[in-house]
Amino acid sequence: MQRSDTPVYLQVRDQLWQWIQKNQLGSQERLPAERELAKHFNTTRVTIRQALGQLEAEGRIFRSNRRGWYITPRRLTYDPSLDIGFYNNVTEQGLTPGTETLSKFLIEVPDWLTEISGLAEGSSIYYVLRRRSIDHRCVVVEHNYINPKSCPGLLDQDTDLSIWQLLREKYNLVPGQRNIEIFPQALTGDEADALGVNSGSAGLYMQRLTLDKSGVFLEYDREYWLHDALKVIVQVNEK
Amino acid sequence: MQRSDTPVYLQVRDQLWQWIQKNQLGSQERLPAERELAKHFNTTRVTIRQALGQLEAEGRIFRSNRRGWYITPRRLTYDPSLDIGFYNNVTEQGLTPGTETLSKFLIEVPDWLTEISGLAEGSSIYYVLRRRSIDHRCVVVEHNYINPKSCPGLLDQDTDLSIWQLLREKYNLVPGQRNIEIFPQALTGDEADALGVNSGSAGLYMQRLTLDKSGVFLEYDREYWLHDALKVIVQVNEK
DNA sequence: AAGTGGTCTAGACCACGTG
DNA sequence: ACGTGGTCTAGACCACTTT
């Protein structure tokens, strides 16, 4: 095993991936235990875990806390400029969506949001915290801040469904301009806990500021995604 | 150190970050050696490296191969829908850009690109491979594929500058529609080597397909970024 | 030559998930 | 109760960078 000059853990990574493909492990199927792999590859758990970490970073496998390692499902294709909603987006791609509302409140506008939203200091805003899953795997935590003036009574609705569908159908609101911000960021603290992953797991952060057709602040949201769960596509035209 | 129930490496992470802030370590400044940190925190290098790995995942520090750990510079804000070019984009944000052309050729269109580009099988295309840096830190590897029919002789120009500026100024070409795809992906193999990072380092993959104003294929590129080097912003309007 | 991070060993105990 | 991954120890040698 140690004859070439590539590190053992990269050799293990490649052989393990070959093994996975040969045995045709499919989405969400479980890998052998780390100790078994260590015995099979005649090395220690530390090195095995380094190899597993590589495959994890590449998005090929993921871990479920103290349960084991599993094959990563294919990425969801996600167009943040559209409003087809999570449920439709996921089902259209042949996957099973799930949404849980973890909390929803009418809160005072946080300081950092007053400037962004243009809402007056001390005024109120709807806050909805949701966790969403694909094929029973939690993939994203979403913080929504919605202008209550545009949609009074929103929180009495079922927020496990698409908020944008509610806004469109019950309140006749349609999004206009959107400012989107995306960057890789590790999941830590509350977000890591909510998704059941370890602190430091790779993630993708996305935030959207949405105004309605007349330029009034409508919604602001922050989404914390597992790094391997999605592919973002956007279509733009030159300004 | 071990009295609470949070793991040691997370405690070390937090204390180390506090120490960094107290000592006001700035962009690209070096941290103490791992062995020193291990002694100071009265633990082993393994645990120290776990703590450093957390800060790395969070984008706060980065490693330079066998040289040490350094403070991450702030992220570049990058709008892929614009064409201000890397050089301008970076300098406008008070940073120092650098570009190296690693190779440039007229090649046969790869199979996977024929369908995307609409170019005939067996026809030719310009290929440019570049590596770019911010404040002397390599942050992205870029593969460009450009339609030679639109810009004959392009490769005789200096490709260390903005290709889009060349296209605009010398060939009078302006981008029209753009299809962009973005997702987190570990850097491995050639890309990791080119950026001088370890295989499995967190990265962001971005590809763009650009047509000109009349809908003709103009350019396709694949960019492999360090995960902590950029923040993508896009502005879209509802369709 | 000395110092650095990169890799690897051979264990150990713990917390948690599953039966 | 048992098996799992999560954490941690106390070393070792190597490859590379810097002095």
Short mmCIF file of C-alpha atoms (C1' of nucleotides) in Angstrom, two decimals:
data_model
loop_
_atom_site.label_atom_id
_atom_site.label_comp_id
_atom_site.label_asym_id
_atom_site.label_seq_id
_atom_site.Cartn_x
_atom_site.Cartn_y
_atom_site.Cartn_z
CA MET A 1 0.00 0.00 0.00
CA GLN A 2 2.80 2.41 0.80
CA ARG A 3 4.86 1.95 -2.32
CA SER A 4 3.91 5.07 -4.30
CA ASP A 5 4.48 8.57 -3.02
CA THR A 6 0.83 9.52 -2.82
CA PRO A 7 -0.37 9.51 0.78
CA VAL A 8 -2.12 6.41 2.04
CA TYR A 9 -5.34 8.26 2.75
CA LEU A 10 -5.65 9.34 -0.88
CA GLN A 11 -5.05 5.78 -2.02
CA VAL A 12 -7.68 4.58 0.42
CA ARG A 13 -10.05 7.30 -0.81
CA ASP A 14 -9.71 6.10 -4.39
CA GLN A 15 -9.93 2.41 -3.61
CA LEU A 16 -12.88 2.98 -1.34
CA TRP A 17 -14.69 4.93 -4.02
CA GLN A 18 -13.97 2.18 -6.53
CA TRP A 19 -15.32 -0.35 -4.07
CA ILE A 20 -18.46 1.75 -3.63
CA GLN A 21 -19.01 1.91 -7.37
CA LYS A 22 -18.30 -1.79 -7.87
CA ASN A 23 -20.85 -2.66 -5.19
CA GLN A 24 -23.27 -0.13 -6.66
CA LEU A 25 -24.05 1.60 -3.40
CA GLY A 26 -26.87 4.01 -4.10
CA SER A 27 -28.18 7.22 -2.57
CA GLN A 28 -28.24 7.11 1.23
CA GLU A 29 -26.83 3.61 1.46
CA ARG A 30 -24.49 2.93 4.36
CA LEU A 31 -20.76 2.26 4.19
CA PRO A 32 -19.03 -0.36 6.34
CA ALA A 33 -17.98 0.73 9.82
CA GLU A 34 -14.72 2.64 10.18
CA ARG A 35 -13.12 -0.17 12.18
CA GLU A 36 -14.01 -2.67 9.47
CA LEU A 37 -12.54 -0.40 6.82
CA ALA A 38 -9.40 0.05 8.90
CA LYS A 39 -8.99 -3.70 9.13
CA HIS A 40 -9.71 -4.18 5.43
CA PHE A 41 -7.23 -1.51 4.32
CA ASN A 42 -4.74 -2.57 6.96
CA THR A 43 -4.39 0.84 8.50
CA THR A 44 -5.70 2.80 11.47
CA ARG A 45 -9.01 4.54 12.00
CA VAL A 46 -7.29 7.92 11.86
CA THR A 47 -6.16 7.31 8.29
CA ILE A 48 -9.53 5.83 7.32
CA ARG A 49 -11.23 8.89 8.69
CA GLN A 50 -8.92 11.09 6.65
CA ALA A 51 -9.96 9.19 3.53
CA LEU A 52 -13.63 9.44 4.49
CA GLY A 53 -13.11 13.14 5.09
CA GLN A 54 -11.86 13.52 1.54
CA LEU A 55 -14.90 11.83 0.07
CA GLU A 56 -17.06 13.95 2.35
CA ALA A 57 -15.37 17.16 1.17
CA GLU A 58 -15.93 16.05 -2.41
CA GLY A 59 -19.61 15.63 -1.62
CA ARG A 60 -19.68 11.91 -2.37
CA ILE A 61 -20.48 10.66 1.11
CA PHE A 62 -21.89 12.26 4.22
CA ARG A 63 -22.04 11.29 7.87
CA SER A 64 -24.99 10.91 10.13
CA ASN A 65 -24.01 11.59 13.70
CA ARG A 66 -22.73 8.40 15.35
CA ARG A 67 -24.72 6.29 12.90
CA GLY A 68 -22.32 5.95 10.04
CA TRP A 69 -21.32 7.13 6.60
CA TYR A 70 -23.73 7.23 3.67
CA ILE A 71 -23.76 7.90 -0.04
CA THR A 72 -24.72 11.48 -0.82
CA PRO A 73 -27.90 11.92 -2.89
CA ARG A 74 -27.54 13.97 -6.03
CA ARG A 75 -27.62 17.74 -5.68
CA LEU A 76 -30.83 19.71 -5.88
CA THR A 77 -30.77 22.26 -8.66
CA TYR A 78 -31.92 25.53 -7.23
CA ASP A 79 -32.68 28.78 -9.00
CA PRO A 80 -33.00 31.52 -6.37
CA SER A 81 -34.44 33.93 -8.91
CA LEU A 82 -37.58 31.85 -9.27
CA ASP A 83 -40.46 31.30 -6.87
CA ILE A 84 -41.55 27.82 -7.60
CA GLY A 85 -41.05 27.04 -3.92
CA PHE A 86 -39.06 24.36 -2.18
CA TYR A 87 -41.80 21.74 -2.37
CA ASN A 88 -42.29 22.04 -6.12
CA ASN A 89 -38.60 22.46 -6.80
CA VAL A 90 -37.78 19.21 -5.03
CA THR A 91 -40.68 17.12 -6.31
CA GLU A 92 -40.03 18.24 -9.90
CA GLN A 93 -36.62 16.65 -9.59
CA GLY A 94 -38.04 13.37 -8.40
CA LEU A 95 -37.10 13.84 -4.76
CA THR A 96 -39.09 13.95 -1.53
CA PRO A 97 -39.26 17.33 0.23
CA GLY A 98 -39.98 17.98 3.89
CA THR A 99 -40.46 21.19 5.85
CA GLU A 100 -40.68 21.86 9.57
CA THR A 101 -41.41 25.25 11.03
CA LEU A 102 -39.16 25.46 14.09
CA SER A 103 -40.51 28.79 15.26
CA LYS A 104 -42.48 31.78 14.04
CA PHE A 105 -42.96 35.10 15.78
CA LEU A 106 -43.79 38.71 15.34
CA ILE A 107 -40.58 40.33 16.53
CA GLU A 108 -39.03 43.75 16.72
CA VAL A 109 -36.90 44.47 13.65
CA PRO A 110 -33.29 43.61 14.49
CA ASP A 111 -30.87 46.51 14.20
CA TRP A 112 -28.96 45.04 11.28
CA LEU A 113 -32.21 44.69 9.32
CA THR A 114 -33.54 48.22 9.73
CA GLU A 115 -31.14 49.68 7.23
CA ILE A 116 -31.50 46.82 4.77
CA SER A 117 -35.28 46.78 4.87
CA GLY A 118 -35.96 50.44 5.30
CA LEU A 119 -38.38 49.61 8.12
CA ALA A 120 -38.53 52.03 11.03
CA GLU A 121 -36.53 51.27 14.14
CA GLY A 122 -38.72 49.60 16.73
CA SER A 123 -41.30 48.41 14.21
CA SER A 124 -42.34 44.78 13.88
CA ILE A 125 -41.56 42.04 11.45
CA TYR A 126 -42.52 38.42 10.93
CA TYR A 127 -39.79 35.92 11.65
CA VAL A 128 -40.04 32.31 10.55
CA LEU A 129 -37.40 29.67 11.19
CA ARG A 130 -37.69 26.53 9.11
CA ARG A 131 -35.75 23.36 8.53
CA ARG A 132 -36.08 21.54 5.25
CA SER A 133 -35.17 18.07 4.12
CA ILE A 134 -34.74 16.16 0.90
CA ASP A 135 -35.41 12.43 1.00
CA HIS A 136 -35.55 12.68 4.80
CA ARG A 137 -32.11 14.27 5.03
CA CYS A 138 -32.08 17.75 6.57
CA VAL A 139 -30.32 20.01 4.12
CA VAL A 140 -31.09 23.62 4.97
CA VAL A 141 -32.08 25.96 7.77
CA GLU A 142 -33.93 29.06 6.68
CA HIS A 143 -34.47 32.31 8.53
CA ASN A 144 -37.25 34.39 6.96
CA TYR A 145 -38.04 37.99 7.79
CA ILE A 146 -41.23 39.22 6.16
CA ASN A 147 -42.78 42.67 6.08
CA PRO A 148 -46.03 42.37 8.09
CA LYS A 149 -47.54 45.43 6.46
CA SER A 150 -47.61 43.54 3.17
CA CYS A 151 -49.23 40.40 4.51
CA PRO A 152 -51.10 40.77 7.80
CA GLY A 153 -51.96 37.48 9.46
CA LEU A 154 -49.32 35.51 7.59
CA LEU A 155 -48.24 33.59 10.67
CA ASP A 156 -51.74 32.15 11.09
CA GLN A 157 -51.21 30.28 7.86
CA ASP A 158 -49.42 26.97 7.50
CA THR A 159 -45.77 27.96 7.11
CA ASP A 160 -44.72 24.41 6.35
CA LEU A 161 -45.78 25.23 2.82
CA SER A 162 -44.28 27.74 0.45
CA ILE A 163 -44.31 31.24 1.85
CA TRP A 164 -44.07 32.66 -1.64
CA GLN A 165 -47.12 30.70 -2.71
CA LEU A 166 -48.99 32.17 0.24
CA LEU A 167 -47.86 35.67 -0.62
CA ARG A 168 -48.90 35.22 -4.21
CA GLU A 169 -52.23 33.49 -3.70
CA LYS A 170 -53.54 35.04 -0.48
CA TYR A 171 -51.95 38.46 -0.60
CA ASN A 172 -51.51 38.97 -4.30
CA LEU A 173 -47.85 39.84 -3.83
CA VAL A 174 -45.28 39.23 -6.52
CA PRO A 175 -41.54 39.65 -6.06
CA GLY A 176 -39.75 42.30 -8.06
CA GLN A 177 -36.04 42.94 -7.64
CA ARG A 178 -33.89 40.48 -5.75
CA ASN A 179 -30.41 40.96 -4.30
CA ILE A 180 -28.73 37.65 -3.65
CA GLU A 181 -25.52 36.93 -1.80
CA ILE A 182 -23.85 33.53 -1.81
CA PHE A 183 -20.68 32.21 -0.27
CA PRO A 184 -19.25 29.04 1.24
CA GLN A 185 -19.34 29.05 5.01
CA ALA A 186 -18.91 26.34 7.61
CA LEU A 187 -21.96 25.38 9.61
CA THR A 188 -21.48 26.06 13.31
CA GLY A 189 -23.52 26.50 16.46
CA ASP A 190 -27.29 26.55 16.05
CA GLU A 191 -27.29 25.87 12.34
CA ALA A 192 -25.03 22.85 12.69
CA ASP A 193 -27.17 21.56 15.55
CA ALA A 194 -30.41 22.08 13.65
CA LEU A 195 -29.07 20.10 10.70
CA GLY A 196 -27.58 17.44 12.94
CA VAL A 197 -24.04 17.90 11.66
CA ASN A 198 -20.78 18.61 13.43
CA SER A 199 -19.54 22.11 13.96
CA GLY A 200 -17.31 23.07 11.08
CA SER A 201 -19.13 21.05 8.44
CA ALA A 202 -18.87 22.67 5.04
CA GLY A 203 -21.90 24.69 4.08
CA LEU A 204 -23.24 27.27 1.69
CA TYR A 205 -24.72 30.49 2.92
CA MET A 206 -27.27 32.30 0.80
CA GLN A 207 -29.22 35.42 1.55
CA ARG A 208 -31.89 37.13 -0.45
CA LEU A 209 -33.39 40.55 -0.17
CA THR A 210 -36.65 40.79 -2.07
CA LEU A 211 -38.65 43.86 -2.92
CA ASP A 212 -42.13 43.79 -4.39
CA LYS A 213 -43.04 45.14 -7.81
CA SER A 214 -43.28 48.68 -6.47
CA GLY A 215 -39.89 48.56 -4.75
CA VAL A 216 -41.19 48.08 -1.20
CA PHE A 217 -39.33 45.72 1.14
CA LEU A 218 -41.06 42.37 1.14
CA GLU A 219 -38.77 39.70 2.49
CA TYR A 220 -35.26 38.96 3.64
CA ASP A 221 -33.97 35.50 4.22
CA ARG A 222 -30.81 33.68 5.23
CA GLU A 223 -30.33 30.10 4.25
CA TYR A 224 -27.70 27.71 5.60
CA TRP A 225 -27.27 24.72 3.28
CA LEU A 226 -25.24 21.57 3.51
CA HIS A 227 -22.41 22.03 1.03
CA ASP A 228 -23.24 18.88 -0.93
CA ALA A 229 -26.99 19.33 -1.19
CA LEU A 230 -27.42 21.88 -3.92
CA LYS A 231 -26.30 23.41 -7.16
CA VAL A 232 -27.26 27.03 -7.72
CA ILE A 233 -28.14 28.18 -11.19
CA VAL A 234 -28.87 31.71 -12.24
CA GLN A 235 -29.60 33.23 -15.58
CA VAL A 236 -28.76 36.87 -16.08
CA ASN A 237 -28.77 39.33 -18.92
CA GLU A 238 -26.23 42.02 -19.42
CA LYS A 239 -27.20 45.37 -17.99
CA MET B 1 -9.69 22.74 30.18
CA GLN B 2 -11.83 19.61 30.09
CA ARG B 3 -14.39 20.63 32.67
CA SER B 4 -17.31 21.61 30.43
CA ASP B 5 -18.94 19.20 28.00
CA THR B 6 -17.95 21.04 24.86
CA PRO B 7 -15.06 19.28 23.14
CA VAL B 8 -11.57 20.55 23.83
CA TYR B 9 -10.96 21.44 20.20
CA LEU B 10 -13.93 23.81 20.17
CA GLN B 11 -12.71 25.45 23.36
CA VAL B 12 -9.27 25.79 21.81
CA ARG B 13 -10.84 27.21 18.65
CA ASP B 14 -12.61 29.92 20.63
CA GLN B 15 -9.68 30.77 22.86
CA LEU B 16 -7.32 30.83 19.93
CA TRP B 17 -9.61 33.19 18.05
CA GLN B 18 -9.85 35.44 21.09
CA TRP B 19 -6.08 35.42 21.33
CA ILE B 20 -5.84 36.37 17.66
CA GLN B 21 -8.20 39.27 18.12
CA LYS B 22 -6.51 40.43 21.31
CA ASN B 23 -3.15 40.46 19.54
CA GLN B 24 -4.76 42.12 16.54
CA LEU B 25 -3.34 39.74 13.97
CA GLY B 26 -4.17 41.20 10.59
CA SER B 27 -4.64 39.84 7.07
CA GLN B 28 -2.02 37.24 6.13
CA GLU B 29 -0.23 37.39 9.49
CA ARG B 30 1.17 34.14 10.77
CA LEU B 31 -0.03 32.13 13.76
CA PRO B 32 2.34 30.45 16.23
CA ALA B 33 3.55 26.98 15.28
CA GLU B 34 1.29 24.01 16.00
CA ARG B 35 3.73 22.59 18.54
CA GLU B 36 3.84 25.88 20.38
CA LEU B 37 0.07 26.05 20.46
CA ALA B 38 -0.11 22.47 21.69
CA LYS B 39 2.22 23.33 24.55
CA HIS B 40 0.37 26.52 25.36
CA PHE B 41 -3.05 24.84 25.41
CA ASN B 42 -1.63 21.79 27.15
CA THR B 43 -2.89 19.33 24.56
CA THR B 44 -1.61 17.40 21.57
CA ARG B 45 -1.01 18.52 18.02
CA VAL B 46 -3.92 16.40 16.82
CA THR B 47 -6.36 18.39 18.90
CA ILE B 48 -4.72 21.67 17.97
CA ARG B 49 -5.02 20.75 14.32
CA GLN B 50 -8.69 19.98 14.84
CA ALA B 51 -9.17 23.46 16.28
CA LEU B 52 -7.20 25.02 13.42
CA GLY B 53 -9.32 23.00 10.99
CA GLN B 54 -12.45 24.57 12.47
CA LEU B 55 -11.12 28.10 12.02
CA GLU B 56 -10.06 27.13 8.51
CA ALA B 57 -13.55 25.81 7.69
CA GLU B 58 -15.01 29.04 9.00
CA GLY B 59 -12.75 30.92 6.65
CA ARG B 60 -10.88 32.76 9.41
CA ILE B 61 -7.45 31.24 8.86
CA PHE B 62 -5.80 29.41 6.00
CA ARG B 63 -2.71 27.28 5.64
CA SER B 64 0.26 27.67 3.38
CA ASN B 65 1.81 24.30 2.66
CA ARG B 66 4.37 23.46 5.33
CA ARG B 67 4.88 27.12 6.11
CA GLY B 68 2.21 27.77 8.65
CA TRP B 69 -1.24 29.15 9.37
CA TYR B 70 -2.27 32.67 8.44
CA ILE B 71 -5.16 35.06 8.90
CA THR B 72 -7.55 34.99 5.94
CA PRO B 73 -7.93 38.28 4.07
CA ARG B 74 -11.46 39.58 3.65
CA ARG B 75 -13.55 38.08 0.88
CA LEU B 76 -13.66 39.57 -2.59
CA THR B 77 -17.13 40.61 -3.61
CA TYR B 78 -17.78 39.22 -7.04
CA ASP B 79 -20.70 39.81 -9.38
CA PRO B 80 -20.53 37.24 -12.18
CA SER B 81 -23.16 39.08 -14.17
CA LEU B 82 -20.84 42.02 -14.71
CA ASP B 83 -17.73 42.34 -16.87
CA ILE B 84 -15.59 44.73 -14.96
CA GLY B 85 -12.85 42.12 -15.05
CA PHE B 86 -10.80 40.57 -12.28
CA TYR B 87 -8.18 43.30 -12.22
CA ASN B 88 -10.69 46.13 -11.80
CA ASN B 89 -12.87 44.15 -9.45
CA VAL B 90 -9.99 43.50 -7.09
CA THR B 91 -8.37 46.92 -7.23
CA GLU B 92 -11.72 48.65 -6.66
CA GLN B 93 -11.88 46.83 -3.35
CA GLY B 94 -8.46 48.02 -2.31
CA LEU B 95 -6.71 44.71 -2.95
CA THR B 96 -3.83 43.68 -5.19
CA PRO B 97 -4.70 41.41 -8.11
CA GLY B 98 -2.39 39.08 -9.99
CA THR B 99 -2.89 36.90 -13.06
CA GLU B 100 -0.74 34.21 -14.63
CA THR B 101 -1.59 32.49 -17.87
CA LEU B 102 -0.58 28.88 -17.30
CA SER B 103 -1.35 27.77 -20.83
CA LYS B 104 -3.26 28.83 -23.94
CA PHE B 105 -3.99 26.79 -27.01
CA LEU B 106 -6.24 26.40 -29.98
CA ILE B 107 -7.73 22.96 -29.28
CA GLU B 108 -10.37 20.69 -30.69
CA VAL B 109 -13.71 21.24 -28.98
CA PRO B 110 -14.07 18.69 -26.19
CA ASP B 111 -17.05 16.38 -26.51
CA TRP B 112 -18.83 17.73 -23.46
CA LEU B 113 -18.63 21.24 -24.89
CA THR B 114 -20.05 20.57 -28.36
CA GLU B 115 -23.62 20.33 -27.14
CA ILE B 116 -23.30 23.25 -24.73
CA SER B 117 -21.68 25.57 -27.25
CA GLY B 118 -23.44 24.44 -30.39
CA LEU B 119 -20.06 24.27 -32.15
CA ALA B 120 -19.58 21.49 -34.69
CA GLU B 121 -17.82 18.34 -33.60
CA GLY B 122 -14.16 18.48 -34.58
CA SER B 123 -14.08 22.26 -34.82
CA SER B 124 -11.60 24.38 -32.90
CA ILE B 125 -11.81 26.54 -29.82
CA TYR B 126 -9.49 28.75 -27.80
CA TYR B 127 -8.53 27.39 -24.42
CA VAL B 128 -6.90 29.55 -21.78
CA LEU B 129 -5.87 28.37 -18.33
CA ARG B 130 -5.17 31.07 -15.79
CA ARG B 131 -4.36 31.34 -12.12
CA ARG B 132 -5.26 34.45 -10.23
CA SER B 133 -4.21 35.85 -6.91
CA ILE B 134 -5.33 38.49 -4.44
CA ASP B 135 -2.64 40.12 -2.30
CA HIS B 136 -0.22 37.46 -3.56
CA ARG B 137 -2.43 34.61 -2.44
CA CYS B 138 -3.60 32.31 -5.24
CA VAL B 139 -7.37 32.15 -5.03
CA VAL B 140 -8.77 30.81 -8.29
CA VAL B 141 -7.96 28.67 -11.31
CA GLU B 142 -9.90 29.53 -14.42
CA HIS B 143 -10.48 27.47 -17.54
CA ASN B 144 -11.72 29.59 -20.43
CA TYR B 145 -13.12 28.28 -23.71
CA ILE B 146 -13.71 30.99 -26.28
CA ASN B 147 -15.31 30.85 -29.70
CA PRO B 148 -12.49 31.58 -32.16
CA LYS B 149 -14.91 32.63 -34.89
CA SER B 150 -15.88 35.62 -32.79
CA CYS B 151 -12.37 36.78 -32.01
CA PRO B 152 -9.66 35.53 -34.37
CA GLY B 153 -6.14 36.02 -33.05
CA LEU B 154 -7.20 36.36 -29.45
CA LEU B 155 -4.37 34.20 -28.16
CA ASP B 156 -1.78 36.59 -29.59
CA GLN B 157 -2.98 39.16 -27.11
CA ASP B 158 -1.84 39.40 -23.51
CA THR B 159 -4.18 37.05 -21.66
CA ASP B 160 -2.90 38.13 -18.27
CA LEU B 161 -5.32 40.99 -18.65
CA SER B 162 -9.10 40.84 -18.79
CA ILE B 163 -10.36 38.69 -21.63
CA TRP B 164 -13.67 40.49 -21.57
CA GLN B 165 -11.94 43.82 -21.95
CA LEU B 166 -10.14 42.42 -24.99
CA LEU B 167 -13.36 41.13 -26.45
CA ARG B 168 -15.07 44.43 -25.90
CA GLU B 169 -12.32 46.76 -27.04
CA LYS B 170 -10.61 44.80 -29.80
CA TYR B 171 -13.47 42.71 -31.13
CA ASN B 172 -16.44 44.85 -30.25
CA LEU B 173 -18.12 41.92 -28.53
CA VAL B 174 -20.56 42.40 -25.70
CA PRO B 175 -22.02 39.59 -23.63
CA GLY B 176 -25.72 38.95 -23.79
CA GLN B 177 -27.33 36.10 -21.88
CA ARG B 178 -25.39 34.28 -19.20
CA ASN B 179 -26.11 30.93 -17.60
CA ILE B 180 -24.28 30.56 -14.32
CA GLU B 181 -23.88 27.51 -12.15
CA ILE B 182 -22.42 27.63 -8.65
CA PHE B 183 -21.83 25.02 -6.00
CA PRO B 184 -19.41 24.13 -3.23
CA GLN B 185 -16.87 21.56 -4.27
CA ALA B 186 -13.61 20.38 -2.77
CA LEU B 187 -10.43 21.22 -4.62
CA THR B 188 -8.59 18.12 -5.74
CA GLY B 189 -5.93 17.03 -8.20
CA ASP B 190 -4.73 19.67 -10.65
CA GLU B 191 -6.79 22.51 -9.23
CA ALA B 192 -5.56 21.86 -5.70
CA ASP B 193 -1.97 21.66 -6.95
CA ALA B 194 -2.27 24.84 -8.98
CA LEU B 195 -3.52 26.74 -5.95
CA GLY B 196 -0.96 25.15 -3.66
CA VAL B 197 -3.53 23.65 -1.29
CA ASN B 198 -4.11 20.13 -0.07
CA SER B 199 -6.46 17.78 -1.84
CA GLY B 200 -9.88 18.07 -0.29
CA SER B 201 -9.63 21.74 0.59
CA ALA B 202 -13.01 23.42 0.51
CA GLY B 203 -13.71 25.31 -2.69
CA LEU B 204 -16.40 26.93 -4.76
CA TYR B 205 -17.01 25.89 -8.33
CA MET B 206 -18.52 28.36 -10.74
CA GLN B 207 -19.21 27.98 -14.43
CA ARG B 208 -20.55 30.47 -16.89
CA LEU B 209 -21.91 30.05 -20.36
CA THR B 210 -22.02 33.34 -22.21
CA LEU B 211 -23.73 34.13 -25.47
CA ASP B 212 -23.26 37.35 -27.34
CA LYS B 213 -26.04 39.85 -28.04
CA SER B 214 -27.23 37.86 -31.02
CA GLY B 215 -27.39 34.59 -29.13
CA VAL B 216 -24.19 33.08 -30.56
CA PHE B 217 -21.90 31.09 -28.26
CA LEU B 218 -19.10 33.30 -27.07
CA GLU B 219 -17.44 31.85 -24.03
CA TYR B 220 -17.62 29.11 -21.47
CA ASP B 221 -15.57 29.09 -18.32
CA ARG B 222 -15.01 27.01 -15.22
CA GLU B 223 -13.61 28.62 -12.12
CA TYR B 224 -12.27 26.85 -9.05
CA TRP B 225 -12.10 29.21 -6.08
CA LEU B 226 -10.79 28.85 -2.58
CA HIS B 227 -13.87 28.67 -0.38
CA ASP B 228 -12.87 31.62 1.78
CA ALA B 229 -11.82 34.00 -0.97
CA LEU B 230 -15.08 35.31 -2.33
CA LYS B 231 -18.64 36.36 -1.83
CA VAL B 232 -20.90 36.12 -4.85
CA ILE B 233 -23.60 38.71 -5.36
CA VAL B 234 -26.23 38.69 -8.05
CA GLN B 235 -29.13 40.94 -8.75
CA VAL B 236 -32.09 39.53 -10.60
CA ASN B 237 -35.51 40.67 -11.60
CA GLU B 238 -38.56 38.49 -11.64
CA LYS B 239 -39.34 36.97 -14.99
"C1'" DA C 1 20.63 22.53 9.81
"C1'" DA C 2 16.57 23.62 11.94
"C1'" DG C 3 11.86 24.26 11.96
"C1'" DT C 4 7.43 23.65 9.92
"C1'" DG C 5 3.29 21.26 8.77
"C1'" DG C 6 1.79 16.54 6.67
"C1'" DT C 7 1.14 11.90 7.61
"C1'" DC C 8 0.67 7.84 10.37
"C1'" DT C 9 0.56 4.44 14.39
"C1'" DA C 10 -1.81 1.97 18.18
"C1'" DG C 11 -4.09 2.45 21.22
"C1'" DA C 12 -8.02 4.66 24.76
"C1'" DC C 13 -12.47 6.37 26.56
"C1'" DC C 14 -16.81 8.60 25.75
"C1'" DA C 15 -21.61 9.88 24.01
"C1'" DC C 16 -25.02 8.55 21.43
"C1'" DG C 17 -28.06 5.67 18.31
"C1'" DT C 18 -30.05 1.33 17.58
"C1'" DG C 19 -31.82 -2.91 18.74
"C1'" DA D 1 -26.24 -3.92 25.83
"C1'" DC D 2 -23.79 -3.22 22.00
"C1'" DG D 3 -21.96 -0.99 18.06
"C1'" DT D 4 -21.11 3.36 16.08
"C1'" DG D 5 -18.61 7.44 15.27
"C1'" DG D 6 -16.44 11.46 18.14
"C1'" DT D 7 -12.64 12.76 20.72
"C1'" DC D 8 -8.06 12.49 22.55
"C1'" DT D 9 -3.22 10.88 23.84
"C1'" DA D 10 1.79 10.48 23.06
"C1'" DG D 11 4.45 9.63 20.41
"C1'" DA D 12 7.04 8.85 15.35
"C1'" DC D 13 8.99 9.85 10.74
"C1'" DC D 14 8.79 12.40 6.46
"C1'" DA D 15 8.81 16.30 2.96
"C1'" DC D 16 9.34 20.63 2.43
"C1'" DT D 17 10.58 25.66 3.53
"C1'" DT D 18 13.31 28.76 5.62
"C1'" DT D 19 17.47 30.36 7.76
#
